[in-house]
Amino acid sequence: MNEEEVTEQLKRDFPEGIFDFAFPRKGMLRFSADRDRLKDVCTRLKDIGFKQISLISALDWREHFECVYHITSYSFGIVAEVHTEIPLDDPKVDSVTPVWPGANFHEREAYDMMGIVFEGHPDLRRILLPDDFTFYPLRKNFREGE
Amino acid sequence: MTKLWINMGPQHPMTHGLWNLKILVDGETIVDAEPVLGYLHRGVEKLCERRTYNQIIPLADRLCYVSSLCFAHAYCLTVEEMMDLEIPERAKYLRVIALEMQRLTSHMTWLMAIGPDVGLITLLLYCLREREYFLDLLQLQTGARMNQNYPRIGGVAQDIPANFEHKINKIFEKFKVRVKDYHKVTNESSAFLKRMQGVGTLSVEDAIAYGVTGPNLRGSGAKRDMREHDPYEVYDELDWEIQVRDEGDSLARFHVRMGEMLESCKIIRQALKKMPDGPINVKAPLRPEGQSFRRTEDSRGEVSYYVVGNGGESPYRLKVRSPIFCTMNVLPKLLRGVNVADVLAIMGSIDVCIGETDK
Amino acid sequence: MSGLFDLGGWSREISAFVSGILAWIADLLGGWIPWFHDVANWFRSDAVIEFWGFAIAVLIMLVFAMINLLVVLWMERKLYGRLQDRRGVMVPHPWKKIHKGTGFLQNMADGIKLVMKESITPRNADKSMFHAAPAIIFISSVMAYAAIPLSTTFVLADLELGLIFIVAMFALSPLAVLIAGWASGNKYTLIGGMRGAAQMLAYEIPLLLCIAGVAIMAGSLNPMEVVAAQQRTSVLGVENWYFIPQFIGFVVFMVAILAELEKLPFDIPEAESELVEGWLTEITDIRFGLIFMSKWMKGWAAAALVVLLFFGGWSGPFFPQEVWFMIKTYIVFAFFVWIAWILPRIRIDQILKIGWYELVPLSFATILIAVALKFLSHFGMGWF
């Protein structure tokens, strides 16, 4: 499968909930998914052949958070970049650790740095910062030295 | 028998850095393991949000003190893609040479560290001796032994000196002989094989699902190398082979890395032959906008950056994917059921670098 | 009374001389306090004179052991330095801090440094046991020297069961390892101590069985007798060193003695990369130094044992017996060093497997071979 075929497949499986498809360069597929459809989309992606999760980045856009999942398929040579918007007042999203065990540390890091709670994560603790920290340093409203 | 939690770290000969491996042992068998990270966390991602794009290159260098050039290069590559910047051909070749040289020194460091891990200190001294040659070469090209600050957004910092090729040929000839010495003390010695063979076996499915990349994944039998599958610079124009082993144990990872060292020599020689003349740098815009994600092959695995720029002087968000951070994930699975002494053989073959892991 | 106590017949004279001096001092003091005249007479008595004989002999052996320790330590450092393509210790002496020389005094400096280090006793440690362990190890390894003959005359105690005594002294130290491991109150030391005990059990047996094989061939457990037997039973004028008829036993013995010494392929009780320093983790200052010293003292003693049992002891042409013995022991020790620095550490389960499944059966085979050779010699066939 190439990028277009993956896109069509996904569009067939999820008539709504995923949007904004784009192909930034060869071997890369970018789209957005709704927060509540994310886990289903990820499960489907894994079934198609996206076996490895490369990276989970959490972004703070001031109006909302965003989680970006980079999911790799070695057999197709494609990276799928899935964007998910998360509201500021309810920073929760379904964990994809049950789908890919490799997401474990990435989600812990995102929780550690940005305070996004991954529901269904087996062991959501701080990973890089000490356990007794009360703040999330990568949020834009975090002021150093206070 | 009662079980016992043992802290291997943060100050422990096994750790090669500053981290803690908590193991639950029942006698000599490990029942459970848990890596504890963060002792070396420097907040690089936050720092990057306050630096201009060029100031981040030395920061990226310091992510991994063993293969710093790979991290700086991956950063430059990602930012160049965001800027839509095409760098000169000669700079691409120079980058490949420096990267492969860095891979050689990094693998030498790994080989040197695996010696004391299994109790073979002689290997450490042997490898330090040869690593010095490659560091000298790297110094000739980049001007520094470590934290080179060599790649630039839009090219590289400096060209190679005139007699570089001659020196490389001399050192590589010497190295090829010395590699045989390493094989004599390692995989031709049955005691070494006893320690490494069949230890820490990782299946391909697990390796991929847990996010293991690089030589550790290739040791499990997956023929995946970002230099081939997501080609950057000029790797697709050069002739080299991916080192793969099917066994998935420590010895397989050992062989993959040993093979990669010789492949790196091959790549450097070819790159030197094929390198065209021309400029080594182009001017880069200061305030890029957009987002980009690039994957490169570090000596430890897949190094990716996800950079988001919003038109400011510094990136809005920069996210590093460090290969060993992801590989640490698989440790509980890998270590369950093995002997305490096998931790060394397994961790040694995984090649831990805490600088990148803790960011 | 033979050996060192005899000192070529001078022993009596030297002892009498020392006693005489002391008696003379006591007599002088007797001028003020008459009671000292009795002390002077006591000094002149036979028992005291004999005691000085003992003391001098022990002193000679101790001085030899210490100087030998320096040589052996220096030898190991130089040898593995060369093995690793470097030069090892080089600073000649404290007043000349250049890297141009043999560095022989480096170990002295290291010893002094260890004396000056802080002495730390962990809070959780069982204090008396913790302090006793290094002493037990050091004393046992010094005592092994009592029964090692360097020649037919240079020996402290010419024991009938000398080999058993030496091996018994070796066998004491794993006990102290277990004590130290348990008493330190540390998880690493505990595991190290347990490994030490397991290793001792696995390797003590083949060691003793190999000695039994040699003893059957020599007909004695006295090291003197064993060497004499090797010289006596010569084939075509070549002395019958036992490493030829007892080759299997020799190999098994070498492996077992390396394990007994906790040298590198078998140093799992202190496996530095996994257990920090194993049972030594909590031991600091000169107590660590004592253990370190006793390790190398035992190293030479083990080499001496190998030479006595398998390489004809001090027999050799031209040179004095002692010189031959030292040359042979140093060669065997160099072999130990070579093995230790070119092989990686073996895992505990593998070590125990080698011990129980391979070495023990093989050592039984050596006994069978010894018995068979002895049996054949009754019919005039064979070497004996």
Tab-separated table of N, CA, C and O in Angstrom, chain C residues 3-59:
chain	number	residue	atom	x	y	z
C	3	GLY	N	64.993	-28.365	57.575
C	3	GLY	CA	64.471	-27.171	56.922
C	3	GLY	C	64.998	-25.896	57.536
C	3	GLY	O	66.134	-25.801	57.980
C	4	LEU	N	64.130	-24.908	57.560
C	4	LEU	CA	64.546	-23.566	57.966
C	4	LEU	C	65.052	-23.529	59.395
C	4	LEU	O	65.916	-22.736	59.744
C	5	PHE	N	64.488	-24.414	60.247
C	5	PHE	CA	64.884	-24.379	61.657
C	5	PHE	C	66.334	-24.776	61.810
C	5	PHE	O	66.997	-24.412	62.763
C	6	ASP	N	66.804	-25.519	60.835
C	6	ASP	CA	68.171	-25.971	60.880
C	6	ASP	C	69.114	-24.881	60.404
C	6	ASP	O	70.165	-24.624	60.985
C	7	LEU	N	68.748	-24.202	59.367
C	7	LEU	CA	69.534	-23.119	58.768
C	7	LEU	C	70.982	-23.538	58.574
C	7	LEU	O	71.909	-22.831	58.948
C	8	GLY	N	71.137	-24.713	57.989
C	8	GLY	CA	72.486	-25.191	57.712
C	8	GLY	C	73.290	-25.418	58.986
C	8	GLY	O	74.493	-25.200	59.010
C	9	GLY	N	72.625	-25.838	60.054
C	9	GLY	CA	73.336	-26.139	61.288
C	9	GLY	C	73.619	-24.917	62.146
C	9	GLY	O	74.060	-25.028	63.274
C	10	TRP	N	73.344	-23.720	61.633
C	10	TRP	CA	73.639	-22.512	62.413
C	10	TRP	C	72.538	-22.183	63.405
C	10	TRP	O	72.703	-21.330	64.252
C	11	SER	N	71.412	-22.799	63.190
C	11	SER	CA	70.230	-22.384	63.945
C	11	SER	C	70.521	-22.257	65.432
C	11	SER	O	70.196	-21.258	66.059
C	12	ARG	N	71.167	-23.296	65.957
C	12	ARG	CA	71.466	-23.327	67.391
C	12	ARG	C	72.322	-22.112	67.767
C	12	ARG	O	72.043	-21.408	68.732
C	13	GLU	N	73.366	-21.836	66.945
C	13	GLU	CA	74.286	-20.743	67.268
C	13	GLU	C	73.553	-19.399	67.243
C	13	GLU	O	73.707	-18.570	68.144
C	14	ILE	N	72.755	-19.187	66.199
C	14	ILE	CA	72.055	-17.896	66.087
C	14	ILE	C	71.108	-17.714	67.266
C	14	ILE	O	71.090	-16.666	67.921
C	15	SER	N	70.348	-18.757	67.543
C	15	SER	CA	69.395	-18.655	68.644
C	15	SER	C	70.117	-18.399	69.946
C	15	SER	O	69.705	-17.560	70.762
C	16	ALA	N	71.216	-19.119	70.147
C	16	ALA	CA	71.973	-18.941	71.376
C	16	ALA	C	72.504	-17.519	71.466
C	16	ALA	O	72.504	-16.895	72.525
C	17	PHE	N	72.916	-16.976	70.317
C	17	PHE	CA	73.443	-15.615	70.275
C	17	PHE	C	72.372	-14.602	70.683
C	17	PHE	O	72.591	-13.747	71.539
C	18	VAL	N	71.178	-14.770	70.075
C	18	VAL	CA	70.091	-13.848	70.413
C	18	VAL	C	69.738	-13.966	71.882
C	18	VAL	O	69.625	-12.971	72.604
C	19	SER	N	69.624	-15.203	72.334
C	19	SER	CA	69.309	-15.428	73.737
C	19	SER	C	70.383	-14.836	74.620
C	19	SER	O	70.091	-14.249	75.669
C	20	GLY	N	71.645	-14.986	74.188
C	20	GLY	CA	72.760	-14.468	74.968
C	20	GLY	C	72.659	-12.964	75.147
C	20	GLY	O	72.847	-12.447	76.238
C	21	ILE	N	72.370	-12.263	74.044
C	21	ILE	CA	72.254	-10.798	74.129
C	21	ILE	C	71.164	-10.409	75.122
C	21	ILE	O	71.359	-9.576	76.008
C	22	LEU	N	70.003	-11.087	74.988
C	22	LEU	CA	68.904	-10.755	75.880
C	22	LEU	C	69.265	-11.073	77.331
C	22	LEU	O	68.954	-10.308	78.247
C	23	ALA	N	69.941	-12.196	77.496
C	23	ALA	CA	70.335	-12.584	78.848
C	23	ALA	C	71.306	-11.561	79.432
C	23	ALA	O	71.240	-11.209	80.611
C	24	TRP	N	72.206	-11.046	78.576
C	24	TRP	CA	73.187	-10.052	79.018
C	24	TRP	C	72.483	-8.777	79.478
C	24	TRP	O	72.787	-8.231	80.534
C	25	ILE	N	71.459	-8.352	78.673
C	25	ILE	CA	70.690	-7.167	79.076
C	25	ILE	C	69.994	-7.418	80.399
C	25	ILE	O	70.008	-6.591	81.310
C	26	ALA	N	69.412	-8.620	80.517
C	26	ALA	CA	68.703	-8.944	81.763
C	26	ALA	C	69.660	-8.953	82.931
C	26	ALA	O	69.324	-8.487	84.036
C	27	ASP	N	70.887	-9.473	82.675
C	27	ASP	CA	71.886	-9.487	83.735
C	27	ASP	C	72.233	-8.074	84.182
C	27	ASP	O	72.400	-7.795	85.367
C	28	LEU	N	72.374	-7.164	83.183
C	28	LEU	CA	72.662	-5.759	83.513
C	28	LEU	C	71.572	-5.186	84.411
C	28	LEU	O	71.836	-4.556	85.423
C	29	LEU	N	70.308	-5.450	83.992
C	29	LEU	CA	69.193	-4.960	84.794
C	29	LEU	C	69.214	-5.601	86.167
C	29	LEU	O	68.788	-4.998	87.151
C	30	GLY	N	69.722	-6.832	86.226
C	30	GLY	CA	69.788	-7.550	87.496
C	30	GLY	C	70.604	-6.818	88.531
C	30	GLY	O	70.467	-7.066	89.734
C	31	GLY	N	71.517	-5.924	88.073
C	31	GLY	CA	72.288	-5.116	89.002
C	31	GLY	C	71.382	-4.283	89.911
C	31	GLY	O	71.704	-4.045	91.059
C	32	TRP	N	70.262	-3.838	89.351
C	32	TRP	CA	69.332	-3.040	90.182
C	32	TRP	C	68.278	-3.908	90.835
C	32	TRP	O	67.979	-3.781	91.979
C	33	ILE	N	67.702	-4.791	89.985
C	33	ILE	CA	66.607	-5.627	90.506
C	33	ILE	C	67.058	-7.084	90.407
C	33	ILE	O	67.183	-7.613	89.295
C	34	PRO	N	67.323	-7.748	91.476
C	34	PRO	CA	67.911	-9.093	91.436
C	34	PRO	C	67.045	-10.095	90.677
C	34	PRO	O	67.556	-11.047	90.090
C	35	TRP	N	65.765	-9.829	90.632
C	35	TRP	CA	64.842	-10.766	89.984
C	35	TRP	C	65.208	-10.997	88.518
C	35	TRP	O	64.968	-12.051	87.954
C	36	PHE	N	65.851	-10.000	87.902
C	36	PHE	CA	66.186	-10.120	86.480
C	36	PHE	C	67.244	-11.193	86.223
C	36	PHE	O	67.368	-11.668	85.104
C	37	HIS	N	68.038	-11.575	87.269
C	37	HIS	CA	68.986	-12.665	87.070
C	37	HIS	C	68.260	-13.945	86.726
C	37	HIS	O	68.699	-14.712	85.869
C	38	ASP	N	67.089	-14.134	87.345
C	38	ASP	CA	66.291	-15.326	87.011
C	38	ASP	C	65.846	-15.276	85.557
C	38	ASP	O	65.869	-16.277	84.842
C	39	VAL	N	65.461	-14.066	85.131
C	39	VAL	CA	65.037	-13.906	83.722
C	39	VAL	C	66.202	-14.264	82.809
C	39	VAL	O	66.037	-14.952	81.796
C	40	ALA	N	67.406	-13.813	83.154
C	40	ALA	CA	68.570	-14.086	82.325
C	40	ALA	C	68.798	-15.591	82.228
C	40	ALA	O	69.068	-16.124	81.147
C	41	ASN	N	68.652	-16.277	83.344
C	41	ASN	CA	68.831	-17.727	83.320
C	41	ASN	C	67.777	-18.389	82.438
C	41	ASN	O	68.054	-19.339	81.714
C	42	TRP	N	66.576	-17.825	82.540
C	42	TRP	CA	65.484	-18.386	81.709
C	42	TRP	C	65.804	-18.204	80.217
C	42	TRP	O	65.597	-19.089	79.409
C	43	PHE	N	66.369	-17.039	79.895
C	43	PHE	CA	66.758	-16.807	78.498
C	43	PHE	C	67.787	-17.824	78.044
C	43	PHE	O	67.820	-18.205	76.875
C	44	ARG	N	68.663	-18.272	78.970
C	44	ARG	CA	69.713	-19.206	78.555
C	44	ARG	C	69.209	-20.640	78.476
C	44	ARG	O	69.931	-21.514	78.023
C	45	SER	N	67.965	-20.866	78.877
C	45	SER	CA	67.480	-22.246	78.897
C	45	SER	C	67.236	-22.756	77.474
C	45	SER	O	67.044	-21.981	76.529
C	46	ASP	N	67.248	-24.065	77.308
C	46	ASP	CA	67.122	-24.688	75.980
C	46	ASP	C	65.810	-24.341	75.298
C	46	ASP	O	65.767	-24.071	74.100
C	47	ALA	N	64.740	-24.334	76.092
C	47	ALA	CA	63.425	-24.098	75.490
C	47	ALA	C	63.372	-22.730	74.835
C	47	ALA	O	62.867	-22.575	73.716
C	48	VAL	N	63.935	-21.725	75.506
C	48	VAL	CA	63.895	-20.375	74.938
C	48	VAL	C	64.771	-20.299	73.701
C	48	VAL	O	64.388	-19.694	72.691
C	49	ILE	N	65.936	-20.937	73.787
C	49	ILE	CA	66.828	-20.914	72.622
C	49	ILE	C	66.129	-21.544	71.422
C	49	ILE	O	66.163	-21.029	70.305
C	50	GLU	N	65.410	-22.612	71.663
C	50	GLU	CA	64.668	-23.257	70.580
C	50	GLU	C	63.566	-22.336	70.064
C	50	GLU	O	63.330	-22.249	68.859
C	51	PHE	N	62.935	-21.623	70.987
C	51	PHE	CA	61.878	-20.694	70.585
C	51	PHE	C	62.433	-19.628	69.632
C	51	PHE	O	61.823	-19.290	68.625
C	52	TRP	N	63.636	-19.123	69.924
C	52	TRP	CA	64.220	-18.137	69.011
C	52	TRP	C	64.470	-18.746	67.651
C	52	TRP	O	64.288	-18.094	66.620
C	53	GLY	N	64.822	-20.005	67.677
C	53	GLY	CA	64.998	-20.695	66.390
C	53	GLY	C	63.713	-20.649	65.576
C	53	GLY	O	63.698	-20.283	64.398
C	54	PHE	N	62.610	-20.965	66.260
C	54	PHE	CA	61.301	-20.894	65.592
C	54	PHE	C	61.034	-19.491	65.060
C	54	PHE	O	60.657	-19.292	63.904
C	55	ALA	N	61.228	-18.539	65.964
C	55	ALA	CA	60.853	-17.160	65.618
C	55	ALA	C	61.639	-16.672	64.416
C	55	ALA	O	61.085	-16.062	63.493
C	56	ILE	N	62.938	-16.990	64.405
C	56	ILE	CA	63.754	-16.523	63.283
C	56	ILE	C	63.308	-17.193	61.990
C	56	ILE	O	63.169	-16.551	60.945
C	57	ALA	N	63.017	-18.476	62.091
C	57	ALA	CA	62.588	-19.194	60.889
C	57	ALA	C	61.293	-18.607	60.359
C	57	ALA	O	61.149	-18.352	59.151
C	58	VAL	N	60.361	-18.354	61.267
C	58	VAL	CA	59.075	-17.794	60.843
C	58	VAL	C	59.284	-16.413	60.233
C	58	VAL	O	58.704	-16.073	59.200
C	59	LEU	N	60.183	-15.651	60.860
C	59	LEU	CA	60.456	-14.307	60.344
C	59	LEU	C	61.020	-14.384	58.928
C	59	LEU	O	60.612	-13.625	58.042
